[in-house]
Amino acid sequence: MAHRYAIYWAPPREHPLWQAGCAWLGRDPETGETFAPPCLDGLEGVRHAAITAEPARYGWHATLKPPFRLTAGETEASLDAAMARFAAARSAFPAPPLAVSVVSGFLAVTPVAPSPTLDALAADCVAAFDPFRAPPEPAEIARRRRAGLSARQESLLARWGYPYVMEEFRFHLTLTARLPVEEAERLRRALALRLAAALDAPVMIDAIALYAEPAPGAPFRLLRRHPFGREP
């Protein structure tokens, strides 16, 4: 059993957004393949490694239910089976238009406009799989609180183990760590050009994916994709 699990959205394997995102982060979490740092004007390999180390560890994805430890009595198999049942009852829908943006100082791919359908999927994942989640450890709660949470975020942390869910959720696929303002804007423009073809290609939200962190601090792996509308 892995140290932690997470429920993410991953672009379809054959879609250019999956390929471009994995290439940028330098790792395919599904196959384990690694990639040389991309050539981007003004970005040296050492700097690229520094700003992508953390998002690369988590793997290319958009979070639906954040990483959690399994509660006593649950297993990877029971979580996987529940995900299959959940996905079977869902219908695929098109992702909203996406763009590279600055989110709290880091770069990410985000929708250009609100998507209630996408937000509802994330909220449903948070609630449906919460019986599998062990309570966060005190050190994790303290770390979250150091970010300076609002009263509502404190309430969400207490209820769901994470402060940025439900109405605080923002769909995003992380590209970098937090950056200085000028560097963030310069790289945003460069990445918008680099990812333009991938972002212009229509993409469906048609599955959820089970990711696992095998051991504390280890790279997350994409274990299985669960397509929507398919009987388990």
Short mmCIF file of C-alpha atoms in Angstrom, two decimals:
data_model
loop_
_atom_site.label_atom_id
_atom_site.label_comp_id
_atom_site.label_asym_id
_atom_site.label_seq_id
_atom_site.Cartn_x
_atom_site.Cartn_y
_atom_site.Cartn_z
CA MET A 1 0.00 0.00 0.00
CA ALA A 2 1.25 3.47 -0.86
CA HIS A 3 1.94 6.24 1.63
CA ARG A 4 -0.72 8.53 0.12
CA TYR A 5 -3.25 8.51 -2.70
CA ALA A 6 -4.84 11.31 -4.70
CA ILE A 7 -7.70 11.60 -7.17
CA TYR A 8 -6.72 13.74 -10.11
CA TRP A 9 -7.77 14.61 -13.61
CA ALA A 10 -5.12 13.76 -16.18
CA PRO A 11 -5.46 14.76 -19.84
CA PRO A 12 -6.03 11.72 -22.07
CA ARG A 13 -2.77 9.96 -22.77
CA GLU A 14 -2.93 10.60 -26.52
CA HIS A 15 -3.83 14.29 -26.13
CA PRO A 16 -1.13 16.90 -26.82
CA LEU A 17 -1.83 18.54 -23.45
CA TRP A 18 -0.70 15.36 -21.68
CA GLN A 19 2.40 15.08 -23.82
CA ALA A 20 3.32 18.77 -23.53
CA GLY A 21 2.78 18.88 -19.78
CA CYS A 22 4.83 15.76 -19.10
CA ALA A 23 7.60 17.04 -21.37
CA TRP A 24 7.69 20.38 -19.53
CA LEU A 25 7.85 18.73 -16.10
CA GLY A 26 10.37 16.15 -17.34
CA ARG A 27 8.46 13.06 -16.27
CA ASP A 28 5.53 10.90 -17.35
CA PRO A 29 3.92 9.66 -14.12
CA GLU A 30 2.09 6.90 -15.97
CA THR A 31 5.04 5.23 -17.68
CA GLY A 32 7.93 6.57 -15.61
CA GLU A 33 9.63 7.93 -18.73
CA THR A 34 11.82 10.99 -18.16
CA PHE A 35 12.60 13.82 -20.55
CA ALA A 36 15.47 16.25 -21.06
CA PRO A 37 14.79 19.86 -20.00
CA PRO A 38 13.05 21.80 -22.78
CA CYS A 39 14.74 24.61 -24.64
CA LEU A 40 13.14 27.89 -23.66
CA ASP A 41 14.75 31.26 -24.27
CA GLY A 42 16.17 32.71 -21.08
CA LEU A 43 15.61 29.58 -18.99
CA GLU A 44 18.68 27.58 -18.06
CA GLY A 45 18.46 23.89 -17.28
CA VAL A 46 19.38 24.37 -13.63
CA ARG A 47 16.66 26.98 -13.16
CA HIS A 48 14.11 24.81 -14.96
CA ALA A 49 14.90 21.93 -12.60
CA ALA A 50 14.51 24.18 -9.57
CA ILE A 51 11.14 25.64 -10.52
CA THR A 52 9.61 22.36 -11.70
CA ALA A 53 10.93 19.98 -9.00
CA GLU A 54 7.82 20.06 -6.82
CA PRO A 55 5.15 19.93 -9.56
CA ALA A 56 7.17 17.21 -11.30
CA ARG A 57 7.11 15.12 -8.13
CA TYR A 58 3.32 15.25 -8.06
CA GLY A 59 3.06 14.51 -11.78
CA TRP A 60 1.14 16.35 -14.48
CA HIS A 61 -2.46 16.63 -13.27
CA ALA A 62 -5.31 18.77 -12.00
CA THR A 63 -6.33 18.01 -8.42
CA LEU A 64 -9.86 16.79 -7.72
CA LYS A 65 -9.29 15.30 -4.26
CA PRO A 66 -5.94 16.25 -2.70
CA PRO A 67 -3.46 13.62 -1.46
CA PHE A 68 -4.55 11.68 1.62
CA ARG A 69 -3.58 8.66 3.68
CA LEU A 70 -6.03 5.76 3.72
CA THR A 71 -8.09 5.34 6.85
CA ALA A 72 -7.98 2.08 8.79
CA GLY A 73 -9.91 -0.70 7.11
CA GLU A 74 -9.58 0.66 3.57
CA THR A 75 -7.15 -0.52 0.91
CA GLU A 76 -5.92 0.58 -2.48
CA ALA A 77 -8.23 -2.04 -4.00
CA SER A 78 -11.30 -0.72 -2.17
CA LEU A 79 -10.51 2.85 -3.17
CA ASP A 80 -9.91 1.80 -6.76
CA ALA A 81 -13.23 -0.07 -6.87
CA ALA A 82 -15.08 2.95 -5.48
CA MET A 83 -13.49 5.15 -8.12
CA ALA A 84 -14.61 2.77 -10.85
CA ARG A 85 -18.21 2.89 -9.58
CA PHE A 86 -18.10 6.68 -9.27
CA ALA A 87 -16.75 7.08 -12.81
CA ALA A 88 -19.29 4.66 -14.28
CA ALA A 89 -22.10 6.95 -13.14
CA ARG A 90 -20.59 10.09 -14.69
CA SER A 91 -20.82 11.49 -18.21
CA ALA A 92 -17.95 13.05 -20.11
CA PHE A 93 -18.03 16.78 -20.83
CA PRO A 94 -15.75 19.18 -22.70
CA ALA A 95 -13.16 21.08 -20.70
CA PRO A 96 -13.53 24.85 -20.85
CA PRO A 97 -10.93 26.79 -22.84
CA LEU A 98 -7.59 26.72 -21.02
CA ALA A 99 -4.68 29.16 -20.77
CA VAL A 100 -1.41 29.65 -18.90
CA SER A 101 -1.91 31.99 -15.96
CA VAL A 102 -0.26 33.13 -12.74
CA VAL A 103 -1.97 31.65 -9.67
CA SER A 104 -0.73 32.89 -6.28
CA GLY A 105 2.73 33.38 -7.74
CA PHE A 106 3.10 30.09 -9.61
CA LEU A 107 2.29 29.24 -13.22
CA ALA A 108 -0.53 26.89 -14.08
CA VAL A 109 -2.91 25.93 -16.85
CA THR A 110 -6.36 27.17 -15.81
CA PRO A 111 -9.81 27.69 -17.37
CA VAL A 112 -10.29 31.11 -18.90
CA ALA A 113 -13.81 31.29 -17.42
CA PRO A 114 -15.64 29.60 -14.53
CA SER A 115 -16.89 26.05 -15.15
CA PRO A 116 -19.66 25.00 -12.73
CA THR A 117 -19.59 21.47 -14.17
CA LEU A 118 -15.89 21.13 -13.44
CA ASP A 119 -16.27 22.61 -9.97
CA ALA A 120 -19.12 20.19 -9.25
CA LEU A 121 -16.98 17.22 -10.30
CA ALA A 122 -14.25 18.28 -7.88
CA ALA A 123 -16.72 18.83 -5.04
CA ASP A 124 -18.30 15.43 -5.69
CA CYS A 125 -14.88 13.76 -5.60
CA VAL A 126 -13.98 15.46 -2.32
CA ALA A 127 -17.20 14.28 -0.68
CA ALA A 128 -17.59 10.84 -2.27
CA PHE A 129 -14.11 9.62 -1.36
CA ASP A 130 -13.85 11.25 2.04
CA PRO A 131 -14.70 7.99 3.87
CA PHE A 132 -11.34 6.69 2.60
CA ARG A 133 -9.35 9.61 4.06
CA ALA A 134 -7.50 9.35 7.34
CA PRO A 135 -7.45 12.61 9.36
CA PRO A 136 -4.43 14.81 8.61
CA GLU A 137 -1.62 14.69 11.11
CA PRO A 138 -1.11 17.71 13.43
CA ALA A 139 2.07 18.74 11.59
CA GLU A 140 0.16 18.89 8.31
CA ILE A 141 -2.60 21.02 9.84
CA ALA A 142 0.00 23.39 11.29
CA ARG A 143 1.71 23.66 7.91
CA ARG A 144 -1.58 24.56 6.22
CA ARG A 145 -2.33 27.19 8.82
CA ARG A 146 1.02 28.89 8.30
CA ALA A 147 -0.27 30.00 4.89
CA GLY A 148 -2.75 32.29 6.65
CA LEU A 149 -6.23 30.82 6.18
CA SER A 150 -9.55 32.61 6.14
CA ALA A 151 -12.30 31.54 8.53
CA ARG A 152 -13.97 29.60 5.73
CA GLN A 153 -10.73 27.89 4.76
CA GLU A 154 -10.22 26.90 8.41
CA SER A 155 -13.68 25.34 8.36
CA LEU A 156 -12.91 23.44 5.16
CA LEU A 157 -9.61 22.23 6.60
CA ALA A 158 -11.41 20.89 9.66
CA ARG A 159 -14.15 19.20 7.62
CA TRP A 160 -12.30 17.91 4.56
CA GLY A 161 -8.64 17.93 5.60
CA TYR A 162 -7.71 20.60 3.04
CA PRO A 163 -8.59 24.32 2.89
CA TYR A 164 -8.88 24.79 -0.88
CA VAL A 165 -11.90 22.65 -1.72
CA MET A 166 -15.58 23.30 -2.48
CA GLU A 167 -16.06 27.03 -3.19
CA GLU A 168 -12.33 27.65 -2.51
CA PHE A 169 -11.37 25.19 -5.26
CA ARG A 170 -9.70 26.41 -8.44
CA PHE A 171 -9.04 23.92 -11.22
CA HIS A 172 -5.42 24.09 -12.35
CA LEU A 173 -2.53 22.03 -13.69
CA THR A 174 0.64 23.28 -12.01
CA LEU A 175 3.63 24.18 -14.18
CA THR A 176 6.08 25.78 -11.71
CA ALA A 177 6.81 26.61 -8.11
CA ARG A 178 6.20 30.16 -6.89
CA LEU A 179 8.25 32.69 -8.85
CA PRO A 180 9.28 36.33 -8.54
CA VAL A 181 6.72 38.57 -10.23
CA GLU A 182 8.84 39.55 -13.24
CA GLU A 183 10.03 36.01 -13.88
CA ALA A 184 6.48 34.68 -13.58
CA GLU A 185 5.16 37.05 -16.22
CA ARG A 186 8.09 36.44 -18.57
CA LEU A 187 7.70 32.67 -18.30
CA ARG A 188 3.92 32.92 -18.60
CA ARG A 189 4.29 34.52 -22.01
CA ALA A 190 6.92 31.99 -23.09
CA LEU A 191 4.90 29.00 -21.91
CA ALA A 192 1.72 30.34 -23.49
CA LEU A 193 3.54 30.20 -26.83
CA ARG A 194 5.12 26.82 -26.13
CA LEU A 195 1.81 25.22 -25.10
CA ALA A 196 -0.41 27.05 -27.59
CA ALA A 197 -1.11 24.05 -29.83
CA ALA A 198 -1.85 21.78 -26.86
CA LEU A 199 -4.14 24.35 -25.27
CA ASP A 200 -5.98 24.99 -28.53
CA ALA A 201 -6.83 21.29 -28.97
CA PRO A 202 -10.27 20.50 -27.50
CA VAL A 203 -10.06 18.12 -24.57
CA MET A 204 -12.70 16.11 -22.73
CA ILE A 205 -13.10 15.59 -19.01
CA ASP A 206 -13.87 11.92 -19.44
CA ALA A 207 -12.09 10.10 -16.61
CA ILE A 208 -10.61 10.39 -13.16
CA ALA A 209 -7.20 9.00 -12.27
CA LEU A 210 -5.77 7.34 -9.18
CA TYR A 211 -2.28 8.60 -8.31
CA ALA A 212 -0.12 7.21 -5.52
CA GLU A 213 2.88 8.41 -3.53
CA PRO A 214 4.71 5.12 -2.83
CA ALA A 215 6.73 6.53 0.09
CA PRO A 216 7.02 9.95 1.76
CA GLY A 217 8.62 12.35 -0.70
CA ALA A 218 8.63 9.87 -3.59
CA PRO A 219 7.33 10.85 -7.05
CA PHE A 220 3.62 10.23 -7.51
CA ARG A 221 2.64 7.57 -10.02
CA LEU A 222 -0.51 7.37 -12.12
CA LEU A 223 -1.86 3.92 -11.27
CA ARG A 224 -5.15 3.78 -13.15
CA ARG A 225 -7.54 5.88 -15.20
CA HIS A 226 -11.27 5.33 -14.66
CA PRO A 227 -13.28 6.37 -17.74
CA PHE A 228 -16.69 7.94 -17.28
CA GLY A 229 -19.76 5.96 -18.28
CA ARG A 230 -18.07 2.57 -18.35
CA GLU A 231 -19.34 -0.22 -16.12
CA PRO A 232 -16.61 -1.53 -13.78
#
